[in-house]
Amino acid sequence: HRVLSTRIFKSPLPPLEFPQKTTWQLIQEMDDHFHKPAVVCGVNHTTITFGELVDKVNAIATSLSERGIGKGDVVLTNSVNCIEYPLICQGVDNISTISDTTTALGAILSPAPPLFRGDELAIQMKAANAKLVITHHTVQDAAKDAIAIAPIDKNRQFCIGPSDHFESFDNLLRPKSRVGDYPIPELDLFRDVSHLPFSSGTTGPPKGVKLSFHNMTANALQSGTAEKMGSHALTVLPYYHIYAGMLLNMFLLQGVAQVTLPKFEPEIFLTALEKYKIEKAHIVPPIAAFLAKHPLVDKYDLSATKILISGAAPMGEGLQEEISKRLGCIMKQAYGMTELSPVVNYSLDGDVKTGSSGKLVFNTELRVVCPEKKRDLDVNEVGELWYRGPQAMLGYLNNDEATKSTVTDCGFVKTGDIGYIDEDHHVFIVDRLKELIKYKGHQIAPAELEDVVLSHPSVADVGCIRGYDEKNEEVPKACVVLKEGHQLTEQELMEYTNSRVAPFKKIRQVVFINAIPKSASGKILRRELQAQYK
Ligand code: AYL
């Protein structure tokens, strides 16, 4: 009966055939790129060409091997965007052909948010079982604190830029042995993990998301076939996040120069758009809002910019048209999730519908499932979106239970997002069933915030939900029950919590209530709380 009622929507795009190779193998096979820029610093304009990239990546892989890193070992990055980041990403899971010899490191990259505090970083380091850490001089204090909690061998701690405490990242560019002189492990591109970002998925704390070599290559090709970039692209979104992690590969595979920005800073961002004549830019809704409304934007010549692509969070109504009008460009959306490497919906040029997150990308299938009745729905019917394709994760790290409740036996990933597909194959995201809170596209697991709030001596109970600020942007909101006889202001509660979490996780709204709605078994009824207090 269940099989009979299954309704699978298929991508309307012709299927792609994926090469059985890693992203790095494909990059090395590209012709005529050696002298072209591959990575450019958007602040001081230092450039790494594709030719230099190949040398540096192979050097990093060799050095990592000298430090005892091999197949399956986790290298954790804790860095803002910089020109070294793409080198590290490629170096960690390097498969190279150097002087007719193939070498493979096959290690795993686990990228962490650069603004994590030490204790938050330590949690990821422990969960991922990180063997080597690369931090950045601007955020190295957190790495230092984290290593005090989750120890790492002294010869496996590196820092990009000046540091009194860490070994210089530059040492990784100068291996002692001959470049490429390391063993070749057996690698299964479909089963071995290449990338290990963290995501809370549909419930609970962040978990390691196991993405295979094939997942990563496939999604860079699925997305890259949907969008051909101009000569330069911008990476203002943080590389730690799968959105930019995928773009990093996609840009390299297209032979496009990626201009990296350490963070979103209005003038530097606008200057980069203008100077590098960025034709197409991947952004998130808050950057779209900035481009639509900020007076500074008028001071720059953005006539080269023709297409903007927004993803990672819902785009406010009207914004899409507002921005198209102001900049005379196409503002379109894509949709994805870390567990899907990440892209599953993409709006193709010349086929953009306002409000739509796009069509199913190449080789991608969708089921729309009624959350209550577990029945498959038809076009224009709203339900939970389940996706299957070569980009679907292997599962969560060391968490079979979470994997089982997220991935079906047939390989569909349950997104926890509510939406529908229309008769023209456009997919619309209308709501979020899962508890996840997004702030400027970053993930926040309510459970994490609740633990911090609960540690306050005056707090009896708490539930964290999505609030909305004056710009209608999603922000973390705490619904707090105080202990009897205790007094606490919203401000005091925010100060207490916000000094204990990464800046993007800050609670920005507080409401004091009498009781948190709970199920008979004591679980927070989040949908109810959300509906009542958003
Ligand atoms: P994660 N509209 C509404 N919600 C969205 C959208 C969108 N266009 N995109 C992502 N989300 C929400 O793992 C949704 O709730 O990956 C989804 O389950 O940090 C959750 O964010 C996933 O959050 C792109 C387009 C990457 C999107 C992405 C998403 C990466 C976010 C590249 O081109």
Coordinates of N, CA and C in Angstrom, one line a residue, residues 188-372:
D188 N 36.8 4.7 -1.7 CA 35.5 4.4 -2.4 C 34.8 5.7 -2.4
L189 N 34.7 6.3 -3.6 CA 34.1 7.7 -3.7 C 32.7 7.7 -3.3
F190 N 32.0 6.6 -3.3 CA 30.6 6.6 -2.9 C 30.4 6.3 -1.4
R191 N 31.3 5.8 -0.7 CA 31.2 5.4 0.7 C 32.1 6.1 1.6
D192 N 33.2 6.6 1.1 CA 34.1 7.3 2.0 C 33.8 8.8 2.2
V193 N 34.0 9.2 3.4 CA 33.6 10.6 3.7 C 34.7 11.6 3.3
S194 N 34.3 12.7 2.7 CA 35.2 13.7 2.3 C 35.0 15.0 3.1
H195 N 33.7 15.3 3.4 CA 33.4 16.6 4.0 C 32.5 16.3 5.2
L196 N 32.8 16.9 6.3 CA 32.0 16.7 7.5 C 31.5 18.0 8.2
P197 N 30.6 18.7 7.6 CA 30.0 19.9 8.2 C 29.1 19.4 9.3
F198 N 28.7 20.3 10.2 CA 27.7 20.0 11.2 C 26.4 20.7 11.0
S199 N 25.3 19.9 11.3 CA 24.0 20.4 11.1 C 23.1 19.8 12.2
S200 N 22.1 20.6 12.6 CA 21.2 20.0 13.6 C 20.1 19.2 12.9
G201 N 20.0 19.3 11.6 CA 19.0 18.5 10.9 C 17.6 18.9 11.4
T202 N 16.7 17.9 11.5 CA 15.3 18.2 11.9 C 15.1 18.4 13.4
T203 N 16.1 17.9 14.2 CA 15.9 18.0 15.7 C 17.2 17.8 16.4
G204 N 17.3 18.3 17.6 CA 18.4 18.0 18.5 C 19.6 18.9 18.2
P205 N 20.8 18.5 18.9 CA 22.0 19.3 18.7 C 22.7 19.0 17.3
P206 N 23.7 19.9 17.0 CA 24.4 19.7 15.7 C 25.0 18.3 15.7
K207 N 25.0 17.7 14.5 CA 25.6 16.4 14.2 C 26.5 16.5 13.0
G208 N 27.5 15.6 13.0 CA 28.4 15.6 11.8 C 27.6 15.0 10.6
V209 N 27.6 15.7 9.5 CA 26.9 15.2 8.3 C 28.0 14.6 7.3
K210 N 27.8 13.3 7.1 CA 28.8 12.6 6.3 C 28.5 12.8 4.8
L211 N 29.4 13.6 4.2 CA 29.2 13.8 2.7 C 30.4 13.0 2.0
S212 N 30.0 12.2 1.1 CA 31.1 11.4 0.4 C 31.8 12.3 -0.7
F213 N 32.8 11.7 -1.2 CA 33.5 12.4 -2.3 C 32.6 12.6 -3.5
H214 N 31.8 11.5 -3.7 CA 30.8 11.7 -4.9 C 29.7 12.7 -4.6
N215 N 29.2 12.8 -3.3 CA 28.3 13.8 -3.0 C 28.8 15.2 -3.4
M216 N 30.0 15.4 -3.0 CA 30.6 16.8 -3.2 C 30.8 17.1 -4.7
T217 N 31.4 16.1 -5.4 CA 31.6 16.3 -6.8 C 30.2 16.5 -7.6
A218 N 29.3 15.6 -7.2 CA 28.0 15.6 -7.9 C 27.3 17.0 -7.7
N219 N 27.3 17.5 -6.5 CA 26.6 18.7 -6.3 C 27.2 19.9 -6.9
A220 N 28.6 19.9 -7.0 CA 29.3 21.0 -7.6 C 29.0 21.0 -9.1
L221 N 28.8 19.8 -9.7 CA 28.4 19.7 -11.1 C 26.9 19.9 -11.4
Q222 N 26.1 19.5 -10.4 CA 24.7 19.7 -10.6 C 24.4 21.2 -10.5
S223 N 25.0 21.9 -9.6 CA 24.8 23.4 -9.4 C 25.6 24.1 -10.6
G224 N 26.7 23.6 -10.9 CA 27.6 24.3 -11.9 C 27.0 24.2 -13.3
T225 N 26.3 23.1 -13.5 CA 25.6 23.0 -14.9 C 24.4 23.9 -14.9
A226 N 23.8 24.1 -13.8 CA 22.6 25.0 -13.7 C 23.1 26.5 -13.8
E227 N 24.2 26.8 -13.4 CA 24.7 28.2 -13.4 C 26.1 28.4 -13.8
K228 N 26.3 29.0 -15.0 CA 27.7 29.2 -15.5 C 28.1 30.6 -15.0
M229 N 29.1 30.7 -14.2 CA 29.5 32.0 -13.7 C 30.4 32.8 -14.7
G230 N 30.5 34.1 -14.4 CA 31.4 35.0 -15.2 C 32.9 34.7 -14.9
S231 N 33.8 35.5 -15.3 CA 35.2 35.2 -15.1 C 35.6 35.2 -13.6
H232 N 34.9 36.1 -12.8 CA 35.1 36.2 -11.4 C 33.8 35.9 -10.6
A233 N 33.9 35.3 -9.5 CA 32.8 35.1 -8.6 C 33.2 35.6 -7.2
L234 N 32.2 35.8 -6.4 CA 32.4 36.3 -5.0 C 32.1 35.3 -4.0
T235 N 33.0 35.1 -3.0 CA 32.6 34.3 -1.9 C 32.6 35.1 -0.6
V236 N 31.5 35.7 -0.4 CA 31.2 36.5 0.8 C 30.6 35.6 1.9
L237 N 29.9 34.6 1.4 CA 29.3 33.6 2.4 C 30.5 32.8 3.0
P238 N 30.3 32.4 4.3 CA 31.5 31.8 4.9 C 31.7 30.3 4.4
Y239 N 33.0 30.0 4.1 CA 33.3 28.7 3.6 C 33.0 27.6 4.5
Y240 N 32.8 27.9 5.8 CA 32.5 26.8 6.7 C 31.1 26.2 6.4
H241 N 30.3 27.1 5.9 CA 28.9 26.7 5.6 C 28.9 26.0 4.2
I242 N 28.0 24.9 4.2 CA 28.0 24.1 3.0 C 27.7 24.9 1.7
Y243 N 26.9 25.9 1.8 CA 26.6 26.8 0.7 C 27.9 27.2 0.0
A244 N 28.8 27.8 0.7 CA 30.1 28.3 0.2 C 31.0 27.2 0.0
G245 N 30.9 26.1 0.8 CA 31.8 24.9 0.7 C 31.6 24.3 -0.7
M246 N 30.3 24.2 -1.2 CA 30.0 23.7 -2.5 C 30.5 24.7 -3.6
L247 N 30.2 26.0 -3.3 CA 30.6 27.0 -4.4 C 32.1 27.0 -4.6
L248 N 32.8 26.8 -3.5 CA 34.3 26.7 -3.7 C 34.7 25.7 -4.7
N249 N 34.1 24.5 -4.7 CA 34.4 23.5 -5.7 C 33.8 23.8 -7.1
M250 N 32.6 24.4 -7.0 CA 31.9 24.7 -8.3 C 32.7 25.8 -9.1
F251 N 33.2 26.8 -8.4 CA 33.9 27.9 -9.0 C 35.3 27.3 -9.6
L252 N 35.9 26.5 -8.8 CA 37.2 25.9 -9.3 C 37.0 25.1 -10.6
L253 N 35.9 24.2 -10.5 CA 35.6 23.4 -11.7 C 35.2 24.1 -12.9
Q254 N 34.7 25.4 -12.7 CA 34.4 26.2 -13.9 C 35.6 27.0 -14.4
G255 N 36.7 26.9 -13.7 CA 37.8 27.8 -14.0 C 37.6 29.2 -13.7
V256 N 36.7 29.5 -12.8 CA 36.4 30.9 -12.4 C 37.2 31.3 -11.2
A257 N 37.6 32.6 -11.2 CA 38.4 33.1 -10.0 C 37.4 33.4 -8.9
Q258 N 37.7 32.9 -7.7 CA 36.8 33.2 -6.6 C 37.5 34.3 -5.7
V259 N 36.7 35.4 -5.6 CA 37.2 36.6 -4.8 C 36.7 36.4 -3.4
T260 N 37.6 36.2 -2.4 CA 37.2 35.8 -1.1 C 37.1 37.1 -0.2
L261 N 36.1 37.2 0.6 CA 35.9 38.3 1.6 C 35.8 37.6 3.0
P262 N 36.6 38.1 3.9 CA 36.5 37.5 5.3 C 35.2 37.6 6.0
K263 N 34.4 38.7 5.6 CA 33.1 38.8 6.2 C 32.3 39.8 5.4
F264 N 31.0 39.9 5.6 CA 30.2 40.9 4.9 C 30.5 42.2 5.5
E265 N 31.1 43.1 4.7 CA 31.3 44.5 5.2 C 30.9 45.3 4.0
P266 N 29.9 46.2 4.2 CA 29.2 46.9 3.0 C 30.2 47.4 2.0
E267 N 31.1 48.3 2.4 CA 32.0 48.9 1.4 C 32.9 48.0 0.6
I268 N 33.5 47.0 1.4 CA 34.4 46.1 0.8 C 33.6 45.2 -0.2
F269 N 32.4 44.8 0.2 CA 31.5 44.0 -0.6 C 31.2 44.7 -1.9
L270 N 30.7 45.9 -1.8 CA 30.3 46.7 -3.0 C 31.5 47.0 -3.9
T271 N 32.7 47.3 -3.3 CA 33.9 47.5 -4.1 C 34.2 46.3 -4.9
A272 N 34.2 45.1 -4.2 CA 34.5 43.9 -4.9 C 33.6 43.6 -6.1
L273 N 32.3 43.9 -5.9 CA 31.3 43.7 -6.9 C 31.7 44.5 -8.1
E274 N 32.0 45.8 -7.8 CA 32.3 46.8 -8.9 C 33.6 46.5 -9.6
K275 N 34.7 46.3 -8.7 CA 36.0 46.2 -9.3 C 36.2 44.9 -10.1
Y276 N 35.6 43.8 -9.7 CA 35.8 42.5 -10.4 C 34.6 42.3 -11.4
K277 N 33.8 43.3 -11.6 CA 32.7 43.2 -12.5 C 31.9 41.8 -12.4
I278 N 31.5 41.6 -11.1 CA 30.9 40.3 -10.8 C 29.5 40.2 -11.6
E279 N 29.4 39.3 -12.5 CA 28.2 39.1 -13.2 C 27.1 38.5 -12.4
K280 N 27.5 37.5 -11.7 CA 26.5 36.7 -10.9 C 27.0 36.5 -9.5
A281 N 26.2 36.7 -8.5 CA 26.6 36.5 -7.1 C 25.6 35.7 -6.3
H282 N 26.2 34.8 -5.5 CA 25.4 34.0 -4.6 C 25.4 34.7 -3.3
I283 N 24.2 35.0 -2.8 CA 24.0 35.7 -1.5 C 23.0 35.0 -0.6
V284 N 22.7 35.7 0.5 CA 21.7 35.2 1.4 C 20.7 36.4 1.6
P285 N 19.5 36.1 2.1 CA 18.5 37.1 2.2 C 18.9 38.5 2.8
P286 N 19.6 38.4 3.9 CA 20.0 39.7 4.5 C 20.9 40.6 3.6
I287 N 21.7 40.0 2.8 CA 22.5 40.7 1.8 C 21.6 41.3 0.7
A288 N 20.6 40.4 0.3 CA 19.6 40.9 -0.7 C 18.9 42.1 -0.1
A289 N 18.5 42.1 1.2 CA 17.8 43.2 1.8 C 18.7 44.5 1.8
F290 N 20.0 44.3 2.1 CA 21.0 45.4 2.0 C 21.0 46.0 0.6
L291 N 21.2 45.1 -0.4 CA 21.3 45.6 -1.8 C 20.0 46.3 -2.2
A292 N 18.9 45.9 -1.7 CA 17.6 46.5 -2.1 C 17.4 47.8 -1.4
K293 N 17.9 48.0 -0.2 CA 17.5 49.2 0.6 C 18.6 50.2 1.0
H294 N 19.8 49.8 1.0 CA 20.9 50.6 1.6 C 21.3 51.8 0.7
P295 N 21.4 53.0 1.2 CA 21.7 54.2 0.4 C 23.1 54.0 -0.3
L296 N 24.0 53.4 0.4 CA 25.4 53.2 0.0 C 25.5 52.6 -1.4
V297 N 24.5 51.7 -1.7 CA 24.5 51.0 -2.9 C 24.6 51.9 -4.2
D298 N 23.9 53.0 -4.1 CA 23.8 54.0 -5.2 C 25.2 54.6 -5.6
K299 N 26.2 54.5 -4.7 CA 27.5 55.1 -4.9 C 28.4 54.2 -5.8
Y300 N 27.9 53.0 -6.1 CA 28.8 52.1 -6.8 C 28.2 51.8 -8.2
D301 N 29.0 51.5 -9.1 CA 28.6 51.1 -10.5 C 28.4 49.5 -10.5
L302 N 27.2 49.1 -10.3 CA 27.0 47.6 -10.3 C 26.4 47.2 -11.6
S303 N 26.6 47.9 -12.6 CA 26.0 47.6 -13.9 C 26.4 46.2 -14.5
A304 N 27.6 45.7 -14.0 CA 28.0 44.4 -14.5 C 27.2 43.3 -13.9
T305 N 26.6 43.5 -12.7 CA 25.9 42.5 -12.0 C 24.6 42.2 -12.6
K306 N 24.4 41.1 -13.2 CA 23.1 40.8 -13.9 C 22.2 39.8 -13.1
I307 N 22.9 38.9 -12.3 CA 22.1 37.9 -11.7 C 22.5 37.7 -10.2
L308 N 21.5 37.7 -9.3 CA 21.8 37.4 -7.9 C 21.0 36.1 -7.6
I309 N 21.7 35.2 -6.8 CA 21.0 34.0 -6.4 C 21.0 34.0 -4.9
S310 N 19.8 33.8 -4.3 CA 19.8 33.8 -2.8 C 19.3 32.4 -2.4
G311 N 19.9 32.0 -1.3 CA 19.6 30.7 -0.7 C 19.9 30.7 0.8
A312 N 19.6 29.6 1.4 CA 20.0 29.3 2.9 C 18.9 29.8 3.8
A313 N 18.0 30.6 3.4 CA 16.9 31.1 4.3 C 15.8 31.7 3.4
P314 N 14.6 31.8 4.0 CA 13.5 32.3 3.2 C 13.7 33.8 2.8
M315 N 13.3 34.1 1.6 CA 13.4 35.5 1.1 C 12.1 36.2 1.3
G316 N 12.2 37.4 2.0 CA 11.0 38.1 2.3 C 10.2 38.5 1.1
E317 N 8.9 38.6 1.3 CA 8.1 38.9 0.1 C 8.4 40.3 -0.4
G318 N 8.3 40.5 -1.7 CA 8.5 41.8 -2.3 C 10.0 42.1 -2.5
L319 N 10.8 41.5 -1.7 CA 12.3 41.8 -1.8 C 12.8 41.5 -3.2
Q320 N 12.3 40.3 -3.7 CA 12.8 39.9 -5.0 C 12.6 40.9 -6.1
E321 N 11.4 41.5 -6.1 CA 11.0 42.5 -7.1 C 11.7 43.8 -6.8
E322 N 11.8 44.2 -5.5 CA 12.4 45.4 -5.2 C 13.9 45.5 -5.6
I323 N 14.6 44.4 -5.5 CA 16.0 44.4 -5.8 C 16.2 44.4 -7.3
S324 N 15.3 43.6 -8.0 CA 15.4 43.6 -9.5 C 15.2 45.0 -10.0
K325 N 14.3 45.7 -9.5 CA 14.0 47.1 -9.9 C 15.2 48.0 -9.7
R326 N 15.7 47.9 -8.5 CA 16.8 48.9 -8.1 C 18.1 48.6 -8.9
L327 N 18.4 47.4 -9.0 CA 19.7 47.0 -9.7 C 19.6 46.6 -11.1
G328 N 18.4 46.5 -11.6 CA 18.1 46.1 -13.0 C 18.7 44.7 -13.2
C329 N 18.6 43.8 -12.2 CA 19.1 42.5 -12.4 C 18.1 41.4 -12.0
I330 N 18.4 40.2 -12.3 CA 17.5 39.1 -12.0 C 17.8 38.6 -10.6
M331 N 16.8 38.6 -9.7 CA 17.0 38.1 -8.4 C 16.3 36.8 -8.3
K332 N 17.0 35.7 -8.1 CA 16.3 34.4 -8.1 C 16.8 33.6 -6.9
Q333 N 16.1 32.5 -6.7 CA 16.4 31.7 -5.5 C 16.9 30.2 -5.8
A334 N 17.6 29.7 -4.8 CA 17.9 28.3 -4.8 C 17.6 27.8 -3.4
Y335 N 17.5 26.5 -3.3 CA 17.2 25.9 -2.0 C 18.0 24.6 -1.7
G336 N 18.4 24.4 -0.5 CA 19.1 23.2 -0.2 C 19.3 23.1 1.3
M337 N 20.1 22.1 1.7 CA 20.2 21.7 3.1 C 21.6 21.0 3.2
T338 N 22.3 21.2 4.3 CA 23.6 20.6 4.5 C 23.6 19.1 4.1
E339 N 22.5 18.4 4.6 CA 22.4 17.0 4.4 C 22.2 16.6 2.9
L340 N 22.1 17.6 2.1 CA 21.9 17.4 0.6 C 23.0 18.1 -0.2
S341 N 24.1 18.3 0.5 CA 25.4 18.7 -0.1 C 25.5 20.1 -0.9
P342 N 24.7 21.0 -0.9 CA 23.4 21.2 -0.3 C 22.2 21.3 -1.3
V343 N 22.5 21.6 -2.6 CA 21.5 22.1 -3.5 C 20.6 21.1 -4.1
V344 N 19.3 21.3 -4.0 CA 18.3 20.4 -4.6 C 17.3 21.2 -5.6
N345 N 17.1 22.5 -5.2 CA 16.2 23.3 -6.1 C 17.1 24.5 -6.7
Y346 N 16.9 24.8 -7.9 CA 17.6 25.9 -8.5 C 16.8 26.6 -9.6
S347 N 16.8 28.0 -9.5 CA 16.0 28.7 -10.5 C 17.0 29.0 -11.7
L348 N 16.6 28.5 -12.9 CA 17.4 28.6 -14.0 C 17.2 30.0 -14.7
D349 N 18.2 30.5 -15.3 CA 18.1 31.8 -16.0 C 16.9 31.7 -17.1
G350 N 16.1 32.7 -17.1 CA 15.0 32.7 -18.1 C 13.8 31.9 -17.7
D351 N 13.9 31.4 -16.5 CA 12.8 30.5 -16.0 C 12.6 30.7 -14.5
V352 N 12.5 32.0 -14.1 CA 12.4 32.4 -12.7 C 11.0 32.8 -12.4
K353 N 10.5 32.2 -11.3 CA 9.1 32.5 -10.8 C 9.3 33.2 -9.4
T354 N 8.7 34.3 -9.2 CA 8.9 35.0 -8.0 C 8.3 34.1 -6.8
G355 N 9.1 34.0 -5.8 CA 8.7 33.2 -4.6 C 9.1 31.8 -4.7
S356 N 9.5 31.3 -5.9 CA 9.9 29.9 -6.1 C 11.4 29.8 -5.7
S357 N 11.7 28.6 -5.2 CA 13.1 28.3 -4.9 C 13.7 27.6 -6.1
G358 N 13.0 27.5 -7.2 CA 13.5 26.9 -8.4 C 13.0 25.5 -8.7
K359 N 13.5 24.9 -9.7 CA 13.1 23.5 -10.1 C 14.1 22.5 -9.5
L360 N 13.7 21.3 -9.5 CA 14.6 20.2 -9.1 C 15.9 20.2 -10.0
V361 N 17.0 20.2 -9.4 CA 18.2 20.2 -10.2 C 18.4 18.9 -10.8
F362 N 19.4 18.8 -11.7 CA 19.7 17.5 -12.4 C 19.7 16.3 -11.4
N363 N 19.2 15.2 -11.9 CA 19.2 13.9 -11.2 C 18.6 13.9 -9.8
T364 N 17.7 14.8 -9.6 CA 17.1 15.0 -8.2 C 15.6 14.6 -8.2
E365 N 15.2 13.9 -7.2 CA 13.8 13.5 -7.1 C 13.2 14.0 -5.8
L366 N 11.9 14.3 -5.9 CA 11.2 14.8 -4.7 C 9.9 14.1 -4.4
R367 N 9.7 13.9 -3.1 CA 8.4 13.5 -2.7 C 7.8 14.6 -1.8
V368 N 6.5 14.8 -1.9 CA 5.9 15.8 -1.0 C 5.0 14.9 -0.1
V369 N 5.3 14.9 1.2 CA 4.6 13.9 2.0 C 3.7 14.6 3.1
C370 N 2.5 14.2 3.2 CA 1.6 14.8 4.3 C 2.2 14.4 5.6
P371 N 2.6 15.4 6.5 CA 3.2 15.0 7.7 C 2.3 14.2 8.7
E372 N 1.0 14.4 8.6 CA 0.1 13.7 9.6 C -0.1 12.3 9.0

